[in-house]
Short mmCIF file of C-alpha atoms in Angstrom, two decimals:
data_model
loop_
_atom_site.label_atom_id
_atom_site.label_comp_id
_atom_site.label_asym_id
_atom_site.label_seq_id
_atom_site.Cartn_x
_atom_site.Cartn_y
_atom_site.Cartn_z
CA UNK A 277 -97.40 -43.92 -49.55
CA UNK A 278 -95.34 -41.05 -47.75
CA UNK A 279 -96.55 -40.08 -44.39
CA UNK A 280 -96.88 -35.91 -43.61
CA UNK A 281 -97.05 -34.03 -40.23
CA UNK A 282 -99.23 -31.37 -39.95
CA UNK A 283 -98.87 -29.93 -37.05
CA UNK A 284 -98.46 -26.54 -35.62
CA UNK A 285 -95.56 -25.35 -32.71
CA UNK A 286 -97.72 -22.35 -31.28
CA UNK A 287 -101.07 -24.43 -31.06
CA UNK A 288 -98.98 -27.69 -29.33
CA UNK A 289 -97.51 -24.75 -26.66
CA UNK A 290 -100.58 -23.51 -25.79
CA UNK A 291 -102.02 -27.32 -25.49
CA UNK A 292 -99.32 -28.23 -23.81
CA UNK A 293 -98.87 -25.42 -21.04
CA UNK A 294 -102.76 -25.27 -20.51
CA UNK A 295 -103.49 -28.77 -19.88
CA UNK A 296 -100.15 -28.24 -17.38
CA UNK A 297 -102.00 -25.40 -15.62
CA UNK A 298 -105.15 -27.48 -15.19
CA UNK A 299 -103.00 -30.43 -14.00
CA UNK A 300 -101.42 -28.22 -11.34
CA UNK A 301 -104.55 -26.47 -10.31
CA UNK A 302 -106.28 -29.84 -9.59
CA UNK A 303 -102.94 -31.49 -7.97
CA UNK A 304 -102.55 -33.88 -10.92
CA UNK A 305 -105.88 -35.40 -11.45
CA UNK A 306 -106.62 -33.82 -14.81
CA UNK A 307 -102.90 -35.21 -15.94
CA UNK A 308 -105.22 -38.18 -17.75
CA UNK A 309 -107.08 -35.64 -19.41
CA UNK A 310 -103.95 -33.66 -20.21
CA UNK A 311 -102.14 -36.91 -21.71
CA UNK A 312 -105.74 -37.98 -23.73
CA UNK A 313 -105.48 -34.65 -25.27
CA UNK A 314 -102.04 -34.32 -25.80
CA UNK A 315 -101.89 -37.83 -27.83
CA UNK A 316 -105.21 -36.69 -30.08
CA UNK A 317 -103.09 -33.94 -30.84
CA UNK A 318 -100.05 -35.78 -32.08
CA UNK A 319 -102.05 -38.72 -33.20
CA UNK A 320 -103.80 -36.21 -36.06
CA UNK A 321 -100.74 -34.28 -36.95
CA UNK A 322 -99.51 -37.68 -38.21
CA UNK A 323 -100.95 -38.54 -41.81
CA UNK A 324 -99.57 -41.32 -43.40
CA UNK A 325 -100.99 -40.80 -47.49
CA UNK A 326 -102.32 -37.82 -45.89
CA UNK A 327 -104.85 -39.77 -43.48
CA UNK A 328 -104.98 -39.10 -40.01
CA UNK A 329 -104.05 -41.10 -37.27
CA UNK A 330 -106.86 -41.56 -34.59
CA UNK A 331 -106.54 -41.70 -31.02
CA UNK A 332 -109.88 -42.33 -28.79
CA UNK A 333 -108.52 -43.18 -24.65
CA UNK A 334 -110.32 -42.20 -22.49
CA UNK A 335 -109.34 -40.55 -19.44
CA UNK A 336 -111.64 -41.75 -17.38
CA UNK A 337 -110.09 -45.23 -18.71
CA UNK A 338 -106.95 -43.77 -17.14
CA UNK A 339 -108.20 -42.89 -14.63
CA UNK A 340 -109.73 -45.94 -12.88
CA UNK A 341 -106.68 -47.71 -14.38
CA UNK A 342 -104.27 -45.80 -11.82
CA UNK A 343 -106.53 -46.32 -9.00
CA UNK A 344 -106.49 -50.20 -9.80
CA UNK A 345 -103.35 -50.30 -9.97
CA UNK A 346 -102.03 -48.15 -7.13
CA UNK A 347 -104.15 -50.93 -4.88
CA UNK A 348 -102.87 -53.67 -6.38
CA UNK A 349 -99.03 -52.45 -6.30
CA UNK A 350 -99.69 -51.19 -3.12
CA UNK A 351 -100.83 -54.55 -1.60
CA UNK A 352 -97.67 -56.21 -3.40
CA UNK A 353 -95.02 -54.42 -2.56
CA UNK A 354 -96.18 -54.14 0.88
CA UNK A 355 -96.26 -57.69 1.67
CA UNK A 356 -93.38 -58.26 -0.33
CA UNK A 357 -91.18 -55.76 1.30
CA UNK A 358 -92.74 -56.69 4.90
CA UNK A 359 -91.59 -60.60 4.15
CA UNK A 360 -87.99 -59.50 2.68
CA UNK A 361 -87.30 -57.03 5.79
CA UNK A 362 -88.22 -60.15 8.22
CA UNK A 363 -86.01 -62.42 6.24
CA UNK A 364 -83.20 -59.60 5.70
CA UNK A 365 -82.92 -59.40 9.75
CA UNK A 366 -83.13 -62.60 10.45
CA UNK A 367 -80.62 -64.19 8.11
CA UNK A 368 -78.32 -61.06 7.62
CA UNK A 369 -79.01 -59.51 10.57
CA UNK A 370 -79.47 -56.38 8.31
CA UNK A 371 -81.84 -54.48 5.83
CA UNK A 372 -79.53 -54.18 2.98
CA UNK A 373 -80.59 -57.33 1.58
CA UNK A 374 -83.86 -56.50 1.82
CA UNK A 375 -84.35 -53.03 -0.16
CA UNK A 376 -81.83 -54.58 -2.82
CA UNK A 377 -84.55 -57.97 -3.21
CA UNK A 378 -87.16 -55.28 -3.10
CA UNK A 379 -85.70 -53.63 -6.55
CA UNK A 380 -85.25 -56.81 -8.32
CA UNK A 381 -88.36 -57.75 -7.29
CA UNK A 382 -89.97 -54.67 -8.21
CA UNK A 383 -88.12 -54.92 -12.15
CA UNK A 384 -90.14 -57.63 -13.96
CA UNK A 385 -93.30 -55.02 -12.80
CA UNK A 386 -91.41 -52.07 -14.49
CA UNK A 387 -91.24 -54.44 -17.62
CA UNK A 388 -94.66 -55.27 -17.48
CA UNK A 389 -96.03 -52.41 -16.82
CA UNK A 390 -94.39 -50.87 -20.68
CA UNK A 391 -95.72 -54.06 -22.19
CA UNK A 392 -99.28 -52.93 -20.52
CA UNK A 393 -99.45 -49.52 -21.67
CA UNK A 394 -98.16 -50.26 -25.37
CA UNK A 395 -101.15 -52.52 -25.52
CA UNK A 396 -103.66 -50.00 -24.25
CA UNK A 397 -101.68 -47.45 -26.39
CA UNK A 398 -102.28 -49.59 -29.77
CA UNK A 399 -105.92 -50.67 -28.84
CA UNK A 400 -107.16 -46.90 -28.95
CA UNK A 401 -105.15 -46.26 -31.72
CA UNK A 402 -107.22 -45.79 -35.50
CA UNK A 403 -106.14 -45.23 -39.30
CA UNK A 404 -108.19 -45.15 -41.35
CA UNK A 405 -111.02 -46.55 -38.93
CA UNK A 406 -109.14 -49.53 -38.41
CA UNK A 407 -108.12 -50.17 -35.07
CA UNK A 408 -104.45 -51.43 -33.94
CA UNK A 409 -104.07 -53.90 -31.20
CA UNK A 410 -101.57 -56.10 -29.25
CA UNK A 411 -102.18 -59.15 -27.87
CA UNK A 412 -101.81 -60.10 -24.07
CA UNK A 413 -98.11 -61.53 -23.16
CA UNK A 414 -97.33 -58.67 -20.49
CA UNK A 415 -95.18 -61.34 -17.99
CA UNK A 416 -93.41 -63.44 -21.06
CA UNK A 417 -92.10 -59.64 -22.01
CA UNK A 418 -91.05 -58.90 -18.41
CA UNK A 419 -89.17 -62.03 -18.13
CA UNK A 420 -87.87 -61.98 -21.44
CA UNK A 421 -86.84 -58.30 -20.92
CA UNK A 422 -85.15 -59.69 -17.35
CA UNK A 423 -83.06 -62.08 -18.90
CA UNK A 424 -81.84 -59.84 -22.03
CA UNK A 425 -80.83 -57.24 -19.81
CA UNK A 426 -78.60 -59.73 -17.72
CA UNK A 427 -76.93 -60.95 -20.37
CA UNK A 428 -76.26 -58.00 -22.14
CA UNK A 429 -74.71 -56.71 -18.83
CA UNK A 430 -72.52 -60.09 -18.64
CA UNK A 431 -71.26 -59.30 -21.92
CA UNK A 432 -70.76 -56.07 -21.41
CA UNK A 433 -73.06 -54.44 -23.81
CA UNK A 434 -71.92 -57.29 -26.57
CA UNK A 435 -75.31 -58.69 -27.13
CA UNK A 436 -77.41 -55.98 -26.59
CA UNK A 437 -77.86 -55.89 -30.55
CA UNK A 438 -80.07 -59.50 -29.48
CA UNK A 439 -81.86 -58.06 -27.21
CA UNK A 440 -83.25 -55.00 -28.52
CA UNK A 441 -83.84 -57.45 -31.67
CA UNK A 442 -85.27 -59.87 -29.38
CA UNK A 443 -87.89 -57.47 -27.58
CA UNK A 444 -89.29 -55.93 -30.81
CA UNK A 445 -89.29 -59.00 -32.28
CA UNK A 446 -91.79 -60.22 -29.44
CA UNK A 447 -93.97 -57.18 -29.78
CA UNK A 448 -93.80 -56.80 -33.44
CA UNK A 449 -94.91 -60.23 -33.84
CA UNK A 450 -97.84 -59.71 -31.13
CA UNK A 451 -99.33 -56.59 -33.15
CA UNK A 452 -102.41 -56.15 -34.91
CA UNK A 453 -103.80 -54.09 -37.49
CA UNK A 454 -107.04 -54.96 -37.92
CA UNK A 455 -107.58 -58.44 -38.77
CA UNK A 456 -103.39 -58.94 -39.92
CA UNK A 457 -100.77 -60.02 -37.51
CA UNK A 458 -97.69 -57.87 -38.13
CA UNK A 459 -94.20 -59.77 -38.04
CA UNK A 460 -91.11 -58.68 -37.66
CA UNK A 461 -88.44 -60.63 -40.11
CA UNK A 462 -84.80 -60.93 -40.29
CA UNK A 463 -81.97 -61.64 -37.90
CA UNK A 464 -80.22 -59.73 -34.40
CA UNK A 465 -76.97 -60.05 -36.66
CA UNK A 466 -77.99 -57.03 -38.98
CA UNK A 467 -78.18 -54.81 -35.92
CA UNK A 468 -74.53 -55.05 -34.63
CA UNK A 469 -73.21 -52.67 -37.00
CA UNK A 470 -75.12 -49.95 -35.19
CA UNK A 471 -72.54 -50.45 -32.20
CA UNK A 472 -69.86 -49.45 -34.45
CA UNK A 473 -69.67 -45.45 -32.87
CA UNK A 474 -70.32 -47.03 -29.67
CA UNK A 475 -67.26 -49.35 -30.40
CA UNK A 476 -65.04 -46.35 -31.49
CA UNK A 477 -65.88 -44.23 -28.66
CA UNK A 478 -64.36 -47.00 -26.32
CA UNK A 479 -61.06 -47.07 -28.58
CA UNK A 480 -60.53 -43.48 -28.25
CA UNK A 481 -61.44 -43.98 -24.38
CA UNK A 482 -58.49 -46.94 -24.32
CA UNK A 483 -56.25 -44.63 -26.31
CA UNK A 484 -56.50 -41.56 -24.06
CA UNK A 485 -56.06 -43.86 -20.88
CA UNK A 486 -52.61 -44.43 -22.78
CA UNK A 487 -51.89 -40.70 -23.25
CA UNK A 488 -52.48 -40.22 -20.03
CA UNK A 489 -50.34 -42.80 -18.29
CA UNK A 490 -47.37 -41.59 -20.61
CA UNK A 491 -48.06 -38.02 -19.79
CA UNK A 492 -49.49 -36.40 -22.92
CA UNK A 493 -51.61 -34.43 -21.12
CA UNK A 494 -52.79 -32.21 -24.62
CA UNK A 495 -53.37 -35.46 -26.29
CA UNK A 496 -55.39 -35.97 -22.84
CA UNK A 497 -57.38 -33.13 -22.95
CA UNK A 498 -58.30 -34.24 -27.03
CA UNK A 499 -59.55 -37.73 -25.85
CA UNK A 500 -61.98 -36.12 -22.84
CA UNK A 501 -63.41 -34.20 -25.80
CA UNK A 502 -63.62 -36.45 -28.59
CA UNK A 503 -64.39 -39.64 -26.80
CA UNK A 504 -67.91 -38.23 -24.93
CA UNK A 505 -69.11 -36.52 -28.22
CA UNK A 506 -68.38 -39.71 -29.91
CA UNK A 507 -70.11 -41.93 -27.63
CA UNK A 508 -73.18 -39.51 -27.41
CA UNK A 509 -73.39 -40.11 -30.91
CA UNK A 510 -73.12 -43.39 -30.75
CA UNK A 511 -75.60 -43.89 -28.72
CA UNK A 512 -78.09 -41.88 -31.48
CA UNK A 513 -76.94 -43.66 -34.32
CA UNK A 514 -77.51 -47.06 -32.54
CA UNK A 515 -81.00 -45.66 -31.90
CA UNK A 516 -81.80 -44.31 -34.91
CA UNK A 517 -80.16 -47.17 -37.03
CA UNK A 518 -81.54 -50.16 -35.49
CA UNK A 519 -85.26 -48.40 -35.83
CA UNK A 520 -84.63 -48.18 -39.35
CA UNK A 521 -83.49 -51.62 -39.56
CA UNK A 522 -85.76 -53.18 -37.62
CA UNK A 523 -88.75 -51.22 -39.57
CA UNK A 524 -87.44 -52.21 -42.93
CA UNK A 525 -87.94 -55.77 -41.43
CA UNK A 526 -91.50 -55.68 -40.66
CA UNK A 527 -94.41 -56.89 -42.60
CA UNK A 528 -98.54 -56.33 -41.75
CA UNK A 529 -99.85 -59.22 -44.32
CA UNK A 530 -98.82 -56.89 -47.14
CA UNK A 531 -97.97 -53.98 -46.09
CA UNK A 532 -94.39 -53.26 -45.67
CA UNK A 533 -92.53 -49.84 -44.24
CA UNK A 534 -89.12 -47.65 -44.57
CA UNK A 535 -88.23 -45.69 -42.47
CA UNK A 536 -85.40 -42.35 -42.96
CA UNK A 537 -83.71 -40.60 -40.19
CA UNK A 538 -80.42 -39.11 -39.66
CA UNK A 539 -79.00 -39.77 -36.06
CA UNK A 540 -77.04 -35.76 -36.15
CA UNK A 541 -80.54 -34.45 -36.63
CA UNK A 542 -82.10 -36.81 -33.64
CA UNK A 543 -78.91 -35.81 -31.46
CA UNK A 544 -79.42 -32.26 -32.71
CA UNK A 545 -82.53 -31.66 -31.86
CA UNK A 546 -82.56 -33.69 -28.44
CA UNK A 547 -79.28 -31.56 -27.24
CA UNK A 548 -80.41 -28.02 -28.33
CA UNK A 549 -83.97 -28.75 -27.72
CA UNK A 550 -83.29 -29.21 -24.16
CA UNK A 551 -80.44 -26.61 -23.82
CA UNK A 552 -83.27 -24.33 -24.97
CA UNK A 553 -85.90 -25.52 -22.70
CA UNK A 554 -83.95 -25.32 -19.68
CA UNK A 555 -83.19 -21.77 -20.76
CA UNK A 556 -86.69 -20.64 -21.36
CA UNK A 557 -87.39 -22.42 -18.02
CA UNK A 558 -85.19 -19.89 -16.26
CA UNK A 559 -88.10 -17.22 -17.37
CA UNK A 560 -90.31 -17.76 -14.09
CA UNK A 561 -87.56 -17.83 -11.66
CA UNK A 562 -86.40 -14.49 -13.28
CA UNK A 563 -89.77 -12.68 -13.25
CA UNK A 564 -90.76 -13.81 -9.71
CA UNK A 565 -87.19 -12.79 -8.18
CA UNK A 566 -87.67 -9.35 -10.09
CA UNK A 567 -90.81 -8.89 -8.30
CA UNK A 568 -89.65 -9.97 -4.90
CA UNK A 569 -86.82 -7.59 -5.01
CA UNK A 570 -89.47 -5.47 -6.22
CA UNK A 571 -91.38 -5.39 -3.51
CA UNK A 572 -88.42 -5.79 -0.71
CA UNK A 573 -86.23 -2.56 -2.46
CA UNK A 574 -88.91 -0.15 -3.25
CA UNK A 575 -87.32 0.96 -6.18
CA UNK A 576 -83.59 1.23 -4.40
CA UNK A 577 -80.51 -0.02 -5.83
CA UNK A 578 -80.25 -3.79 -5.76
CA UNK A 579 -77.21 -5.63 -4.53
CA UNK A 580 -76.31 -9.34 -3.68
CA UNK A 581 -76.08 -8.08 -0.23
CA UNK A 582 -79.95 -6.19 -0.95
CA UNK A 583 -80.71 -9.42 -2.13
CA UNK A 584 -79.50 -11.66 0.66
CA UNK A 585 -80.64 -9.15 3.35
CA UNK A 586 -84.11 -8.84 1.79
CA UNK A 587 -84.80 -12.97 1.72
CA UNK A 588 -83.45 -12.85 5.70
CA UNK A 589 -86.26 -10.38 6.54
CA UNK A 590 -89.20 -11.50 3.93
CA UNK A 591 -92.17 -12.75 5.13
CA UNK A 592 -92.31 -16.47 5.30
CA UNK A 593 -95.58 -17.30 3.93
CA UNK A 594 -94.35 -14.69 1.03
CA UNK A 595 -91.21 -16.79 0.25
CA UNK A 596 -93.14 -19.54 0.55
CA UNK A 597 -96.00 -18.51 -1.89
CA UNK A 598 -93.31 -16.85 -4.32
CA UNK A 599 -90.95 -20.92 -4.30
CA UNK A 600 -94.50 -22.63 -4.78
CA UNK A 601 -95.21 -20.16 -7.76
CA UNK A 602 -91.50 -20.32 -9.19
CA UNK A 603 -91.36 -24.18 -9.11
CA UNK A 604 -94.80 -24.40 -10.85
CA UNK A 605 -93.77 -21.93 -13.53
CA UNK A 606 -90.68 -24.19 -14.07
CA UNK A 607 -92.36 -27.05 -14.07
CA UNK A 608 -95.30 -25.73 -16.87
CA UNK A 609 -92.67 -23.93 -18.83
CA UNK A 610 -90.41 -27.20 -18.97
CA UNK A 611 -93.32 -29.17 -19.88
CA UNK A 612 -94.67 -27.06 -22.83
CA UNK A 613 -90.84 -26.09 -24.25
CA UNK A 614 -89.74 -29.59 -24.56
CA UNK A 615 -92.75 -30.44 -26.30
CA UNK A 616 -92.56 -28.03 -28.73
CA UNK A 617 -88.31 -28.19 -29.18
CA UNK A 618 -88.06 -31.64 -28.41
CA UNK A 619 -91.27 -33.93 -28.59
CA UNK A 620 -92.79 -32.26 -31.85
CA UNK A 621 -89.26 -32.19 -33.69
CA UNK A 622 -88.63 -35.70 -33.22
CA UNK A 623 -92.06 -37.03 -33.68
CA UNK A 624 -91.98 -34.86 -36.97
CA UNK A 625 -88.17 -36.47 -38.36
CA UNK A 626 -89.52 -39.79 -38.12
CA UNK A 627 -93.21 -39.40 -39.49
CA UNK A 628 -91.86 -37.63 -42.55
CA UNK A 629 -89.33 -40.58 -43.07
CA UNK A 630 -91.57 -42.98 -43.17
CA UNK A 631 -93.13 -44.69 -45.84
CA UNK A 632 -95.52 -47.31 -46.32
CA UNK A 633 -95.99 -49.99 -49.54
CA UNK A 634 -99.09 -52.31 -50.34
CA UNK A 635 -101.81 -49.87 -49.94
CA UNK A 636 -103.48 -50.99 -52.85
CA UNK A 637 -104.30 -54.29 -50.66
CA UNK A 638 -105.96 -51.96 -47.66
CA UNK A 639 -109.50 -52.50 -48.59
CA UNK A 640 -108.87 -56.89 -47.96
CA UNK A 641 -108.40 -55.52 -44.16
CA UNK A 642 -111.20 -56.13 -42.16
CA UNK A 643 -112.09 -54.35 -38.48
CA UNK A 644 -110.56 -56.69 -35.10
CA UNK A 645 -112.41 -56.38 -31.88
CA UNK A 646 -112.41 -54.09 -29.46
CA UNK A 647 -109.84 -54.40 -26.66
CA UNK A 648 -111.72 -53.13 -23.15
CA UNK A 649 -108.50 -53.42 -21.41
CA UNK A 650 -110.00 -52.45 -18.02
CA UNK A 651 -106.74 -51.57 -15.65
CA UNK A 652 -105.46 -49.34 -19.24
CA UNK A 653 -102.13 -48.20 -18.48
CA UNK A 654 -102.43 -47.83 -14.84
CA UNK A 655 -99.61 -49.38 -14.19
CA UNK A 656 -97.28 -47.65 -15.90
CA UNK A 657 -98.92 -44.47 -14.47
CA UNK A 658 -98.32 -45.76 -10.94
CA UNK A 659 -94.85 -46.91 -11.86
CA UNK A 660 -93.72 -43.08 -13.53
CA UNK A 661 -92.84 -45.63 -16.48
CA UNK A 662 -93.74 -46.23 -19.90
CA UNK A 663 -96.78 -44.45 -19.91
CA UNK A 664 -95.72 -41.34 -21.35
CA UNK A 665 -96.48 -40.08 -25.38
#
């Protein structure tokens, strides 16, 4: 069963930069309602055998989820921090000790807050009327996550094949569709050919360290090019490789999945999309400073000096009004342009690569309960982590 995506650049803009305009105009409160919508939207355009993916959050779920959290986080890492600082000056005689114990304590949190939101994330997610799920294991992820991350830092990057093999593995293995336990099979081992660009990269890296301390400065100049392009690559192919890997691996009773994508087009489209993006967020900035100088000139020639002279003698609340204005426009502009040149592209690559076998056994899958999942993904909203698309 192929999988389609149906939707449409110009209607995701408009979504995209209205919702942002609502967000701004209410200081952020209507963000839930902007992300709820935002995920219906993608959620539908994706239709594996031509069915529809369902999303049904609620931002008012969201919502309350935040403010839970932001209580709870706040009462942590205040008494955390407040113990910490008294130890820091009374052992080191310093606060350095502190803020850095404040960061590592604050980690495992970051972890569990992803693990949080991917489980609020599945349990409001439908297909065919059948509702997704993960099961609860929020701190085992955050500690596992902890530990993976040290060790692939020991090594150097050397094992982190194991633990992005390691992680899914946990979460695969966790997830529901209705009443069948997905699993994800096979071994870390089959991942560490993704390095291989990674590994080359660092060669040519070691090679023009040699150039240079011989003197070859064009051979120099070659290896400042080549090694960054290669390494950017690298670092797409070890994405895009070890998803496909990892999804050829999982089973859902008996279902199974491929999954095609070609890491050029995923580096392709991240690169220019956002080349483009920043562009087109240069638009505001442009208009607005027209119409300053507009106003300032009346109609005489403009110079930098006009131009320099003219934000000396503006009106304060007018600069002010016009940088508020500009930095919104940015901001909505950004927001919509990178969904459409980014976001969309991407989501669109890997829904059309993917396939899904066993369909004929979809009717033997019954409904699982609902998840209320009070707190939702509040912590990942406090956090600025994980809680995005």
């Amino acid at each position: 069963m192929a999988t389609q995506f149906a939707g449409k650049r110009w209607r995701l803009f408009t979504l995209a930069f209205v919702t942002g305009l609502y967000t701004v105009l209410t200081l952020g409160l209507y963000r839930f309602w902007q992300k709820t919508r935002l995920r219906r939207w993608y959620w539908s355009a994706i239709r594996p055998g031509g069915q529809p993916l369902e999303y049904v959050g609620d931002p008012f779920e969201k919502l309350l989820g935040f403010l839970i959290a932001v209580v709870i986080l706040a009462f942590y890492i205040g008494v955390v921090n407040l113990l910490l600082m008294f130890a820091s000056f009374s052992l080191f005689h310093g606060n350095f000790a502190a803020y850095l114990l404040s960061f590592v304590g604050v980690v495992p949190v970051w972890f569990y807050a992803r693990y949080r939101a991917r489980r609020y994330v599945l349990a409001r997610t439908r297909w065919l009327g059948l509702r997704f799920g993960l099961a609860p294991g929020a701190w085992g992820y955050a500690f596992r996550a902890l530990l993976y991350w040290v060790l692939t830092l020991l090594t150097l990057g050397l094992l982190w094949p194991l633990m992005t093999f390691r992680l899914e593995k946990y979460r695969t293995d966790r997830t529901f569709y209705g009443d069948i336990r997905m699993q994800q099979e096979g071994r870390w081992t089959m991942l560490l050919g993704a390095l291989k660009w990674i590994g080359w990269s660092l060669v040519v890296g070691l090679v023009t360290l040699g150039f240079a301390l011989n003197g070859l400065v064009p051979l120099v100049v070659l290896g400042c090019v080549v090694g960054p392009v290669m390494f950017l690559y690298g670092l797409a192919y070890y994405r895009v490789e070890t998803l496909k890997r990892l999804t050829a691996h999982k089973r859902a009773g008996p279902l199974r999945l491929t999954l095609e994508a070609r890491p050029w087009r995923v580096l392709w489209i991240t690169g220019s999309g956002y080349l483009f993006a920043g562009l087109a967020s240069a638009v505001p900035s442009l208009v607005l400073l027209g119409l300053f100088l507009h106003l300032q000139s009346l109609g005489e020639q403009v110079t930098v000096g006009h131009v320099t002279e003219a934000l000396a003698q503006a009106d304060r609340w007018l600069v002010v009004a016009l940088s508020v204005m500009t930095y919104f426009g940015i901001f909505l502009v950004w927001t919509a342009t990178t969904h459409v040149l980014v976001t969309m592209p991407l989501w669109r690559h890997y829904a059309t690569g993917l396939t899904v076998y066993g369909t004929e056994h979809l009717p033997q899958i019954r409904q699982r309960p609902r998840d209320e999942h009070t707190e939702a993904e509040g912590f990942a909203e406090a956090l600025d982590v994980g809680a995005s698309l």
